[in-house]
Each structure stands twice: as C-alpha cells, then as structure tokens.
Amino acid sequence: MEIVIIMNYIISYDIVDDKTRLKLFKILKDYGTHVQFSVFEATLNKKQYNKMLYEINQIKINKSTDSIIIYSLNKLTMKNKLIIGCFSGDQNKSCYVV
C-alpha cells in the first residue's frame, strides 16, 4: 500500500510581463485556489506538486525582475490563518462594497 502525503502550499508571484503572468496564472488555477491578486493556495500530493513545479519551470521568467515564492505549510498552520476583510478564495461568500 502506497502512502500519499498531502501538503498545503501558498504560491505568490510578482511577474512584470502580462503574458508571462497570465501563463503562470493559468497553470496555478489548475492546482489551487486564487485567493488574492498574485496568491494561490493549493493542497497537493508530491506527484501533483512536482508536476506543478515542472510546468512553472517551463515559463521563462525574467530572474532580475520576477519572482515566484512557494511556501509549504502544515495542516495546523492552514487552519490557524486569520482573514480580515473579504476572502476571495471562499467560493460560497459574496463580497459587497457599499
């Protein structure tokens, strides 16, 4: 029996070029939830994580101006997140500005 380990990740990015940023966005939306402008949350097994990394590495970013940062987090850390304001990652909640 194979043991599958699931990890939580926060992926944040700062990409100057619109076309490159859109490519990255399209990749990340297949793996996680878009929670802020340049931030995704993802829960992945090792195989999914490696596939995502492979796809990200196929994008040619400008290493002098662009960055992609991936944080790995345990389950407890994810449960302890504090959200102030409207959380765009909550698919069941509507946000209104009055």
PDB file of N, CA and C in Angstrom:
ATOM      1  N   MET A   1       0.837  -1.183   0.000  1.00  0.00           N
ATOM      2  CA  MET A   1       0.000   0.000   0.000  1.00  0.00           C
ATOM      3  C   MET A   1       0.885   1.250   0.000  1.00  0.00           C
ATOM      4  N   GLU A   2       0.609   2.143  -0.904  1.00  0.00           N
ATOM      5  CA  GLU A   2       1.384   3.382  -1.025  1.00  0.00           C
ATOM      6  C   GLU A   2       0.806   4.451  -0.106  1.00  0.00           C
ATOM      7  N   ILE A   3       1.669   5.118   0.630  1.00  0.00           N
ATOM      8  CA  ILE A   3       1.246   6.221   1.487  1.00  0.00           C
ATOM      9  C   ILE A   3       1.382   7.513   0.695  1.00  0.00           C
ATOM     10  N   VAL A   4       0.288   8.258   0.625  1.00  0.00           N
ATOM     11  CA  VAL A   4       0.289   9.525  -0.105  1.00  0.00           C
ATOM     12  C   VAL A   4       0.280  10.658   0.913  1.00  0.00           C
ATOM     13  N   ILE A   5       1.287  11.488   0.853  1.00  0.00           N
ATOM     14  CA  ILE A   5       1.388  12.631   1.759  1.00  0.00           C
ATOM     15  C   ILE A   5       0.859  13.865   1.042  1.00  0.00           C
ATOM     16  N   ILE A   6      -0.053  14.539   1.714  1.00  0.00           N
ATOM     17  CA  ILE A   6      -0.659  15.754   1.171  1.00  0.00           C
ATOM     18  C   ILE A   6      -0.073  16.947   1.923  1.00  0.00           C
ATOM     19  N   MET A   7       0.312  17.970   1.182  1.00  0.00           N
ATOM     20  CA  MET A   7       0.843  19.194   1.793  1.00  0.00           C
ATOM     21  C   MET A   7       0.046  20.396   1.295  1.00  0.00           C
ATOM     22  N   ASN A   8       0.072  21.450   2.093  1.00  0.00           N
ATOM     23  CA  ASN A   8      -0.556  22.712   1.719  1.00  0.00           C
ATOM     24  C   ASN A   8       0.529  23.685   1.286  1.00  0.00           C
ATOM     25  N   TYR A   9       0.214  24.467   0.278  1.00  0.00           N
ATOM     26  CA  TYR A   9       1.185  25.415  -0.267  1.00  0.00           C
ATOM     27  C   TYR A   9       0.537  26.776  -0.479  1.00  0.00           C
ATOM     28  N   ILE A  10       1.326  27.803  -0.270  1.00  0.00           N
ATOM     29  CA  ILE A  10       0.971  29.163  -0.659  1.00  0.00           C
ATOM     30  C   ILE A  10       1.947  29.526  -1.767  1.00  0.00           C
ATOM     31  N   ILE A  11       1.417  29.922  -2.910  1.00  0.00           N
ATOM     32  CA  ILE A  11       2.256  30.323  -4.043  1.00  0.00           C
ATOM     33  C   ILE A  11       1.986  31.796  -4.303  1.00  0.00           C
ATOM     34  N   SER A  12       3.028  32.594  -4.216  1.00  0.00           N
ATOM     35  CA  SER A  12       2.882  34.017  -4.505  1.00  0.00           C
ATOM     36  C   SER A  12       3.868  34.384  -5.605  1.00  0.00           C
ATOM     37  N   TYR A  13       3.482  35.357  -6.397  1.00  0.00           N
ATOM     38  CA  TYR A  13       4.337  35.709  -7.524  1.00  0.00           C
ATOM     39  C   TYR A  13       4.262  37.192  -7.823  1.00  0.00           C
ATOM     40  N   ASP A  14       5.340  37.681  -8.393  1.00  0.00           N
ATOM     41  CA  ASP A  14       5.445  39.064  -8.856  1.00  0.00           C
ATOM     42  C   ASP A  14       6.098  38.989 -10.229  1.00  0.00           C
ATOM     43  N   ILE A  15       5.287  39.072 -11.263  1.00  0.00           N
ATOM     44  CA  ILE A  15       5.747  38.932 -12.646  1.00  0.00           C
ATOM     45  C   ILE A  15       5.426  40.225 -13.391  1.00  0.00           C
ATOM     46  N   VAL A  16       6.420  40.847 -13.977  1.00  0.00           N
ATOM     47  CA  VAL A  16       6.247  42.132 -14.652  1.00  0.00           C
ATOM     48  C   VAL A  16       5.475  41.991 -15.966  1.00  0.00           C
ATOM     49  N   ASP A  17       5.839  41.028 -16.783  1.00  0.00           N
ATOM     50  CA  ASP A  17       5.251  40.870 -18.115  1.00  0.00           C
ATOM     51  C   ASP A  17       3.852  40.247 -18.026  1.00  0.00           C
ATOM     52  N   ASP A  18       2.855  40.909 -18.625  1.00  0.00           N
ATOM     53  CA  ASP A  18       1.464  40.442 -18.569  1.00  0.00           C
ATOM     54  C   ASP A  18       1.288  39.042 -19.148  1.00  0.00           C
ATOM     55  N   LYS A  19       1.914  38.772 -20.280  1.00  0.00           N
ATOM     56  CA  LYS A  19       1.778  37.476 -20.953  1.00  0.00           C
ATOM     57  C   LYS A  19       2.347  36.349 -20.085  1.00  0.00           C
ATOM     58  N   THR A  20       3.509  36.591 -19.508  1.00  0.00           N
ATOM     59  CA  THR A  20       4.143  35.605 -18.634  1.00  0.00           C
ATOM     60  C   THR A  20       3.303  35.390 -17.377  1.00  0.00           C
ATOM     61  N   ARG A  21       2.801  36.482 -16.802  1.00  0.00           N
ATOM     62  CA  ARG A  21       1.968  36.403 -15.601  1.00  0.00           C
ATOM     63  C   ARG A  21       0.698  35.602 -15.879  1.00  0.00           C
ATOM     64  N   LEU A  22       0.088  35.794 -17.042  1.00  0.00           N
ATOM     65  CA  LEU A  22      -1.118  35.055 -17.413  1.00  0.00           C
ATOM     66  C   LEU A  22      -0.827  33.563 -17.571  1.00  0.00           C
ATOM     67  N   LYS A  23       0.329  33.230 -18.151  1.00  0.00           N
ATOM     68  CA  LYS A  23       0.716  31.813 -18.279  1.00  0.00           C
ATOM     69  C   LYS A  23       0.804  31.164 -16.902  1.00  0.00           C
ATOM     70  N   LEU A  24       1.451  31.854 -15.970  1.00  0.00           N
ATOM     71  CA  LEU A  24       1.586  31.322 -14.621  1.00  0.00           C
ATOM     72  C   LEU A  24       0.219  31.198 -13.955  1.00  0.00           C
ATOM     73  N   PHE A  25      -0.609  32.208 -14.102  1.00  0.00           N
ATOM     74  CA  PHE A  25      -1.954  32.181 -13.522  1.00  0.00           C
ATOM     75  C   PHE A  25      -2.730  30.963 -14.013  1.00  0.00           C
ATOM     76  N   LYS A  26      -2.667  30.689 -15.307  1.00  0.00           N
ATOM     77  CA  LYS A  26      -3.396  29.552 -15.885  1.00  0.00           C
ATOM     78  C   LYS A  26      -2.901  28.222 -15.328  1.00  0.00           C
ATOM     79  N   ILE A  27      -1.610  28.118 -15.102  1.00  0.00           N
ATOM     80  CA  ILE A  27      -1.059  26.898 -14.500  1.00  0.00           C
ATOM     81  C   ILE A  27      -1.564  26.753 -13.067  1.00  0.00           C
ATOM     82  N   LEU A  28      -1.433  27.816 -12.284  1.00  0.00           N
ATOM     83  CA  LEU A  28      -1.770  27.738 -10.868  1.00  0.00           C
ATOM     84  C   LEU A  28      -3.253  27.495 -10.628  1.00  0.00           C
ATOM     85  N   LYS A  29      -4.118  28.007 -11.497  1.00  0.00           N
ATOM     86  CA  LYS A  29      -5.557  27.797 -11.290  1.00  0.00           C
ATOM     87  C   LYS A  29      -5.944  26.335 -11.464  1.00  0.00           C
ATOM     88  N   ASP A  30      -5.107  25.557 -12.141  1.00  0.00           N
ATOM     89  CA  ASP A  30      -5.353  24.115 -12.268  1.00  0.00           C
ATOM     90  C   ASP A  30      -4.968  23.344 -11.003  1.00  0.00           C
ATOM     91  N   TYR A  31      -4.213  23.985 -10.119  1.00  0.00           N
ATOM     92  CA  TYR A  31      -3.714  23.294  -8.934  1.00  0.00           C
ATOM     93  C   TYR A  31      -4.259  23.841  -7.619  1.00  0.00           C
ATOM     94  N   GLY A  32      -4.755  25.056  -7.626  1.00  0.00           N
ATOM     95  CA  GLY A  32      -5.164  25.640  -6.357  1.00  0.00           C
ATOM     96  C   GLY A  32      -6.261  26.668  -6.494  1.00  0.00           C
ATOM     97  N   THR A  33      -6.455  27.406  -5.412  1.00  0.00           N
ATOM     98  CA  THR A  33      -7.484  28.436  -5.319  1.00  0.00           C
ATOM     99  C   THR A  33      -6.826  29.806  -5.350  1.00  0.00           C
ATOM    100  N   HIS A  34      -7.319  30.658  -6.221  1.00  0.00           N
ATOM    101  CA  HIS A  34      -6.821  32.027  -6.341  1.00  0.00           C
ATOM    102  C   HIS A  34      -7.411  32.822  -5.179  1.00  0.00           C
ATOM    103  N   VAL A  35      -6.570  33.252  -4.231  1.00  0.00           N
ATOM    104  CA  VAL A  35      -7.073  33.905  -3.026  1.00  0.00           C
ATOM    105  C   VAL A  35      -6.821  35.405  -2.980  1.00  0.00           C
ATOM    106  N   GLN A  36      -5.836  35.887  -3.710  1.00  0.00           N
ATOM    107  CA  GLN A  36      -5.577  37.315  -3.846  1.00  0.00           C
ATOM    108  C   GLN A  36      -4.932  37.540  -5.200  1.00  0.00           C
ATOM    109  N   PHE A  37      -4.676  38.797  -5.554  1.00  0.00           N
ATOM    110  CA  PHE A  37      -4.200  39.120  -6.898  1.00  0.00           C
ATOM    111  C   PHE A  37      -3.081  38.206  -7.387  1.00  0.00           C
ATOM    112  N   SER A  38      -2.062  38.022  -6.621  1.00  0.00           N
ATOM    113  CA  SER A  38      -0.919  37.205  -7.056  1.00  0.00           C
ATOM    114  C   SER A  38      -0.615  36.101  -6.058  1.00  0.00           C
ATOM    115  N   VAL A  39      -1.675  35.523  -5.488  1.00  0.00           N
ATOM    116  CA  VAL A  39      -1.503  34.492  -4.467  1.00  0.00           C
ATOM    117  C   VAL A  39      -2.499  33.353  -4.682  1.00  0.00           C
ATOM    118  N   PHE A  40      -1.983  32.125  -4.592  1.00  0.00           N
ATOM    119  CA  PHE A  40      -2.809  30.922  -4.666  1.00  0.00           C
ATOM    120  C   PHE A  40      -2.559  30.071  -3.437  1.00  0.00           C
ATOM    121  N   GLU A  41      -3.590  29.328  -3.010  1.00  0.00           N
ATOM    122  CA  GLU A  41      -3.449  28.281  -2.011  1.00  0.00           C
ATOM    123  C   GLU A  41      -3.672  26.962  -2.727  1.00  0.00           C
ATOM    124  N   ALA A  42      -2.872  25.955  -2.400  1.00  0.00           N
ATOM    125  CA  ALA A  42      -3.026  24.646  -3.040  1.00  0.00           C
ATOM    126  C   ALA A  42      -2.777  23.536  -2.027  1.00  0.00           C
ATOM    127  N   THR A  43      -3.540  22.463  -2.152  1.00  0.00           N
ATOM    128  CA  THR A  43      -3.342  21.249  -1.373  1.00  0.00           C
ATOM    129  C   THR A  43      -3.001  20.154  -2.373  1.00  0.00           C
ATOM    130  N   LEU A  44      -1.755  19.674  -2.309  1.00  0.00           N
ATOM    131  CA  LEU A  44      -1.252  18.773  -3.349  1.00  0.00           C
ATOM    132  C   LEU A  44      -0.499  17.593  -2.757  1.00  0.00           C
ATOM    133  N   ASN A  45      -0.542  16.478  -3.466  1.00  0.00           N
ATOM    134  CA  ASN A  45       0.351  15.381  -3.114  1.00  0.00           C
ATOM    135  C   ASN A  45       1.686  15.623  -3.824  1.00  0.00           C
ATOM    136  N   LYS A  46       2.668  14.795  -3.543  1.00  0.00           N
ATOM    137  CA  LYS A  46       4.020  15.007  -4.088  1.00  0.00           C
ATOM    138  C   LYS A  46       4.029  14.980  -5.618  1.00  0.00           C
ATOM    139  N   LYS A  47       3.269  14.064  -6.205  1.00  0.00           N
ATOM    140  CA  LYS A  47       3.220  13.956  -7.664  1.00  0.00           C
ATOM    141  C   LYS A  47       2.629  15.229  -8.288  1.00  0.00           C
ATOM    142  N   GLN A  48       1.542  15.726  -7.711  1.00  0.00           N
ATOM    143  CA  GLN A  48       0.927  16.960  -8.213  1.00  0.00           C
ATOM    144  C   GLN A  48       1.875  18.144  -8.048  1.00  0.00           C
ATOM    145  N   TYR A  49       2.526  18.199  -6.887  1.00  0.00           N
ATOM    146  CA  TYR A  49       3.468  19.284  -6.619  1.00  0.00           C
ATOM    147  C   TYR A  49       4.601  19.288  -7.642  1.00  0.00           C
ATOM    148  N   ASN A  50       5.175  18.124  -7.897  1.00  0.00           N
ATOM    149  CA  ASN A  50       6.267  18.027  -8.868  1.00  0.00           C
ATOM    150  C   ASN A  50       5.809  18.394 -10.274  1.00  0.00           C
ATOM    151  N   LYS A  51       4.602  18.003 -10.635  1.00  0.00           N
ATOM    152  CA  LYS A  51       4.058  18.350 -11.953  1.00  0.00           C
ATOM    153  C   LYS A  51       3.858  19.863 -12.066  1.00  0.00           C
ATOM    154  N   MET A  52       3.327  20.469 -10.988  1.00  0.00           N
ATOM    155  CA  MET A  52       3.144  21.918 -10.973  1.00  0.00           C
ATOM    156  C   MET A  52       4.491  22.624 -11.116  1.00  0.00           C
ATOM    157  N   LEU A  53       5.496  22.170 -10.363  1.00  0.00           N
ATOM    158  CA  LEU A  53       6.831  22.775 -10.456  1.00  0.00           C
ATOM    159  C   LEU A  53       7.408  22.650 -11.859  1.00  0.00           C
ATOM    160  N   TYR A  54       7.222  21.493 -12.467  1.00  0.00           N
ATOM    161  CA  TYR A  54       7.703  21.292 -13.834  1.00  0.00           C
ATOM    162  C   TYR A  54       7.059  22.312 -14.775  1.00  0.00           C
ATOM    163  N   GLU A  55       5.749  22.469 -14.671  1.00  0.00           N
ATOM    164  CA  GLU A  55       5.043  23.416 -15.540  1.00  0.00           C
ATOM    165  C   GLU A  55       5.488  24.853 -15.276  1.00  0.00           C
ATOM    166  N   ILE A  56       5.669  25.194 -14.014  1.00  0.00           N
ATOM    167  CA  ILE A  56       6.139  26.543 -13.672  1.00  0.00           C
ATOM    168  C   ILE A  56       7.525  26.786 -14.263  1.00  0.00           C
ATOM    169  N   ASN A  57       8.384  25.791 -14.184  1.00  0.00           N
ATOM    170  CA  ASN A  57       9.748  25.941 -14.699  1.00  0.00           C
ATOM    171  C   ASN A  57       9.815  26.038 -16.217  1.00  0.00           C
ATOM    172  N   GLN A  58       8.750  25.692 -16.908  1.00  0.00           N
ATOM    173  CA  GLN A  58       8.706  25.837 -18.364  1.00  0.00           C
ATOM    174  C   GLN A  58       8.482  27.292 -18.773  1.00  0.00           C
ATOM    175  N   ILE A  59       8.003  28.094 -17.832  1.00  0.00           N
ATOM    176  CA  ILE A  59       7.788  29.517 -18.101  1.00  0.00           C
ATOM    177  C   ILE A  59       9.125  30.233 -17.966  1.00  0.00           C
ATOM    178  N   LYS A  60       9.437  31.045 -18.928  1.00  0.00           N
ATOM    179  CA  LYS A  60      10.691  31.798 -18.887  1.00  0.00           C
ATOM    180  C   LYS A  60      10.438  33.135 -18.197  1.00  0.00           C
ATOM    181  N   ILE A  61      10.788  33.199 -16.904  1.00  0.00           N
ATOM    182  CA  ILE A  61      10.624  34.461 -16.195  1.00  0.00           C
ATOM    183  C   ILE A  61      11.925  35.251 -16.258  1.00  0.00           C
ATOM    184  N   ASN A  62      11.811  36.547 -16.078  1.00  0.00           N
ATOM    185  CA  ASN A  62      12.976  37.420 -16.019  1.00  0.00           C
ATOM    186  C   ASN A  62      13.487  37.379 -14.579  1.00  0.00           C
ATOM    187  N   LYS A  63      14.571  36.687 -14.346  1.00  0.00           N
ATOM    188  CA  LYS A  63      15.059  36.472 -12.981  1.00  0.00           C
ATOM    189  C   LYS A  63      15.605  37.734 -12.323  1.00  0.00           C
ATOM    190  N   SER A  64      15.762  38.802 -13.088  1.00  0.00           N
ATOM    191  CA  SER A  64      16.211  40.056 -12.476  1.00  0.00           C
ATOM    192  C   SER A  64      15.031  40.918 -12.026  1.00  0.00           C
ATOM    193  N   THR A  65      13.818  40.618 -12.512  1.00  0.00           N
ATOM    194  CA  THR A  65      12.654  41.425 -12.122  1.00  0.00           C
ATOM    195  C   THR A  65      11.503  40.605 -11.551  1.00  0.00           C
ATOM    196  N   ASP A  66      11.435  39.317 -11.838  1.00  0.00           N
ATOM    197  CA  ASP A  66      10.285  38.491 -11.466  1.00  0.00           C
ATOM    198  C   ASP A  66      10.631  37.532 -10.334  1.00  0.00           C
ATOM    199  N   SER A  67       9.591  37.108  -9.613  1.00  0.00           N
ATOM    200  CA  SER A  67       9.799  36.095  -8.577  1.00  0.00           C
ATOM    201  C   SER A  67       8.541  35.257  -8.393  1.00  0.00           C
ATOM    202  N   ILE A  68       8.763  34.004  -8.030  1.00  0.00           N
ATOM    203  CA  ILE A  68       7.707  33.080  -7.643  1.00  0.00           C
ATOM    204  C   ILE A  68       8.174  32.472  -6.328  1.00  0.00           C
ATOM    205  N   ILE A  69       7.341  32.581  -5.296  1.00  0.00           N
ATOM    206  CA  ILE A  69       7.703  32.060  -3.979  1.00  0.00           C
ATOM    207  C   ILE A  69       6.666  31.021  -3.575  1.00  0.00           C
ATOM    208  N   ILE A  70       7.139  29.838  -3.177  1.00  0.00           N
ATOM    209  CA  ILE A  70       6.245  28.759  -2.757  1.00  0.00           C
ATOM    210  C   ILE A  70       6.556  28.425  -1.302  1.00  0.00           C
ATOM    211  N   TYR A  71       5.547  28.567  -0.453  1.00  0.00           N
ATOM    212  CA  TYR A  71       5.662  28.220   0.960  1.00  0.00           C
ATOM    213  C   TYR A  71       4.947  26.895   1.192  1.00  0.00           C
ATOM    214  N   SER A  72       5.574  25.959   1.864  1.00  0.00           N
ATOM    215  CA  SER A  72       4.882  24.732   2.256  1.00  0.00           C
ATOM    216  C   SER A  72       4.442  24.893   3.711  1.00  0.00           C
ATOM    217  N   LEU A  73       3.193  24.524   3.962  1.00  0.00           N
ATOM    218  CA  LEU A  73       2.597  24.720   5.282  1.00  0.00           C
ATOM    219  C   LEU A  73       1.947  23.431   5.759  1.00  0.00           C
ATOM    220  N   ASN A  74       1.986  23.214   7.061  1.00  0.00           N
ATOM    221  CA  ASN A  74       1.305  22.040   7.588  1.00  0.00           C
ATOM    222  C   ASN A  74      -0.179  22.343   7.802  1.00  0.00           C
ATOM    223  N   LYS A  75      -0.950  21.302   8.079  1.00  0.00           N
ATOM    224  CA  LYS A  75      -2.403  21.428   8.220  1.00  0.00           C
ATOM    225  C   LYS A  75      -2.780  22.399   9.342  1.00  0.00           C
ATOM    226  N   LEU A  76      -2.069  22.345  10.455  1.00  0.00           N
ATOM    227  CA  LEU A  76      -2.365  23.215  11.588  1.00  0.00           C
ATOM    228  C   LEU A  76      -2.172  24.681  11.222  1.00  0.00           C
ATOM    229  N   THR A  77      -1.106  24.986  10.512  1.00  0.00           N
ATOM    230  CA  THR A  77      -0.844  26.360  10.093  1.00  0.00           C
ATOM    231  C   THR A  77      -1.967  26.876   9.204  1.00  0.00           C
ATOM    232  N   MET A  78      -2.440  26.052   8.285  1.00  0.00           N
ATOM    233  CA  MET A  78      -3.524  26.468   7.387  1.00  0.00           C
ATOM    234  C   MET A  78      -4.817  26.716   8.163  1.00  0.00           C
ATOM    235  N   LYS A  79      -5.086  25.901   9.184  1.00  0.00           N
ATOM    236  CA  LYS A  79      -6.301  26.079   9.984  1.00  0.00           C
ATOM    237  C   LYS A  79      -6.243  27.352  10.812  1.00  0.00           C
ATOM    238  N   ASN A  80      -5.043  27.793  11.156  1.00  0.00           N
ATOM    239  CA  ASN A  80      -4.878  28.959  12.011  1.00  0.00           C
ATOM    240  C   ASN A  80      -4.764  30.268  11.248  1.00  0.00           C
ATOM    241  N   LYS A  81      -5.101  30.280   9.975  1.00  0.00           N
ATOM    242  CA  LYS A  81      -4.990  31.531   9.223  1.00  0.00           C
ATOM    243  C   LYS A  81      -6.059  32.515   9.689  1.00  0.00           C
ATOM    244  N   LEU A  82      -5.716  33.765   9.683  1.00  0.00           N
ATOM    245  CA  LEU A  82      -6.620  34.842  10.065  1.00  0.00           C
ATOM    246  C   LEU A  82      -6.957  35.627   8.811  1.00  0.00           C
ATOM    247  N   ILE A  83      -8.236  35.777   8.540  1.00  0.00           N
ATOM    248  CA  ILE A  83      -8.685  36.519   7.365  1.00  0.00           C
ATOM    249  C   ILE A  83      -9.382  37.779   7.847  1.00  0.00           C
ATOM    250  N   ILE A  84      -8.909  38.919   7.406  1.00  0.00           N
ATOM    251  CA  ILE A  84      -9.528  40.198   7.734  1.00  0.00           C
ATOM    252  C   ILE A  84     -10.069  40.769   6.437  1.00  0.00           C
ATOM    253  N   GLY A  85     -11.363  41.000   6.383  1.00  0.00           N
ATOM    254  CA  GLY A  85     -11.971  41.510   5.155  1.00  0.00           C
ATOM    255  C   GLY A  85     -12.513  40.382   4.309  1.00  0.00           C
ATOM    256  N   CYS A  86     -12.753  40.677   3.069  1.00  0.00           N
ATOM    257  CA  CYS A  86     -13.352  39.735   2.133  1.00  0.00           C
ATOM    258  C   CYS A  86     -12.292  38.762   1.635  1.00  0.00           C
ATOM    259  N   PHE A  87     -12.580  37.484   1.720  1.00  0.00           N
ATOM    260  CA  PHE A  87     -11.656  36.440   1.281  1.00  0.00           C
ATOM    261  C   PHE A  87     -12.121  35.928  -0.070  1.00  0.00           C
ATOM    262  N   SER A  88     -11.397  36.256  -1.120  1.00  0.00           N
ATOM    263  CA  SER A  88     -11.812  35.875  -2.474  1.00  0.00           C
ATOM    264  C   SER A  88     -11.718  34.379  -2.717  1.00  0.00           C
ATOM    265  N   GLY A  89     -11.030  33.643  -1.851  1.00  0.00           N
ATOM    266  CA  GLY A  89     -10.925  32.200  -2.007  1.00  0.00           C
ATOM    267  C   GLY A  89     -12.143  31.440  -1.509  1.00  0.00           C
ATOM    268  N   ASP A  90     -13.062  32.128  -0.844  1.00  0.00           N
ATOM    269  CA  ASP A  90     -14.279  31.494  -0.340  1.00  0.00           C
ATOM    270  C   ASP A  90     -15.331  31.521  -1.433  1.00  0.00           C
ATOM    271  N   GLN A  91     -15.557  30.389  -2.069  1.00  0.00           N
ATOM    272  CA  GLN A  91     -16.475  30.310  -3.207  1.00  0.00           C
ATOM    273  C   GLN A  91     -17.930  30.506  -2.794  1.00  0.00           C
ATOM    274  N   ASN A  92     -18.246  30.351  -1.498  1.00  0.00           N
ATOM    275  CA  ASN A  92     -19.628  30.444  -1.036  1.00  0.00           C
ATOM    276  C   ASN A  92     -19.979  31.817  -0.494  1.00  0.00           C
ATOM    277  N   LYS A  93     -19.065  32.742  -0.538  1.00  0.00           N
ATOM    278  CA  LYS A  93     -19.282  34.046   0.064  1.00  0.00           C
ATOM    279  C   LYS A  93     -19.219  35.129  -1.002  1.00  0.00           C
ATOM    280  N   SER A  94     -20.165  36.035  -0.936  1.00  0.00           N
ATOM    281  CA  SER A  94     -20.142  37.192  -1.829  1.00  0.00           C
ATOM    282  C   SER A  94     -19.640  38.392  -1.043  1.00  0.00           C
ATOM    283  N   CYS A  95     -18.863  39.234  -1.677  1.00  0.00           N
ATOM    284  CA  CYS A  95     -18.344  40.438  -1.035  1.00  0.00           C
ATOM    285  C   CYS A  95     -18.998  41.645  -1.684  1.00  0.00           C
ATOM    286  N   TYR A  96     -19.407  42.563  -0.856  1.00  0.00           N
ATOM    287  CA  TYR A  96     -20.041  43.766  -1.367  1.00  0.00           C
ATOM    288  C   TYR A  96     -19.331  44.989  -0.807  1.00  0.00           C
ATOM    289  N   VAL A  97     -19.163  45.992  -1.630  1.00  0.00           N
ATOM    290  CA  VAL A  97     -18.622  47.269  -1.190  1.00  0.00           C
ATOM    291  C   VAL A  97     -19.765  48.260  -1.231  1.00  0.00           C
ATOM    292  N   VAL A  98     -20.043  48.899  -0.092  1.00  0.00           N
ATOM    293  CA  VAL A  98     -21.170  49.835  -0.003  1.00  0.00           C
ATOM    294  C   VAL A  98     -20.630  51.229   0.185  1.00  0.00           C
TER     295      VAL A  98
END
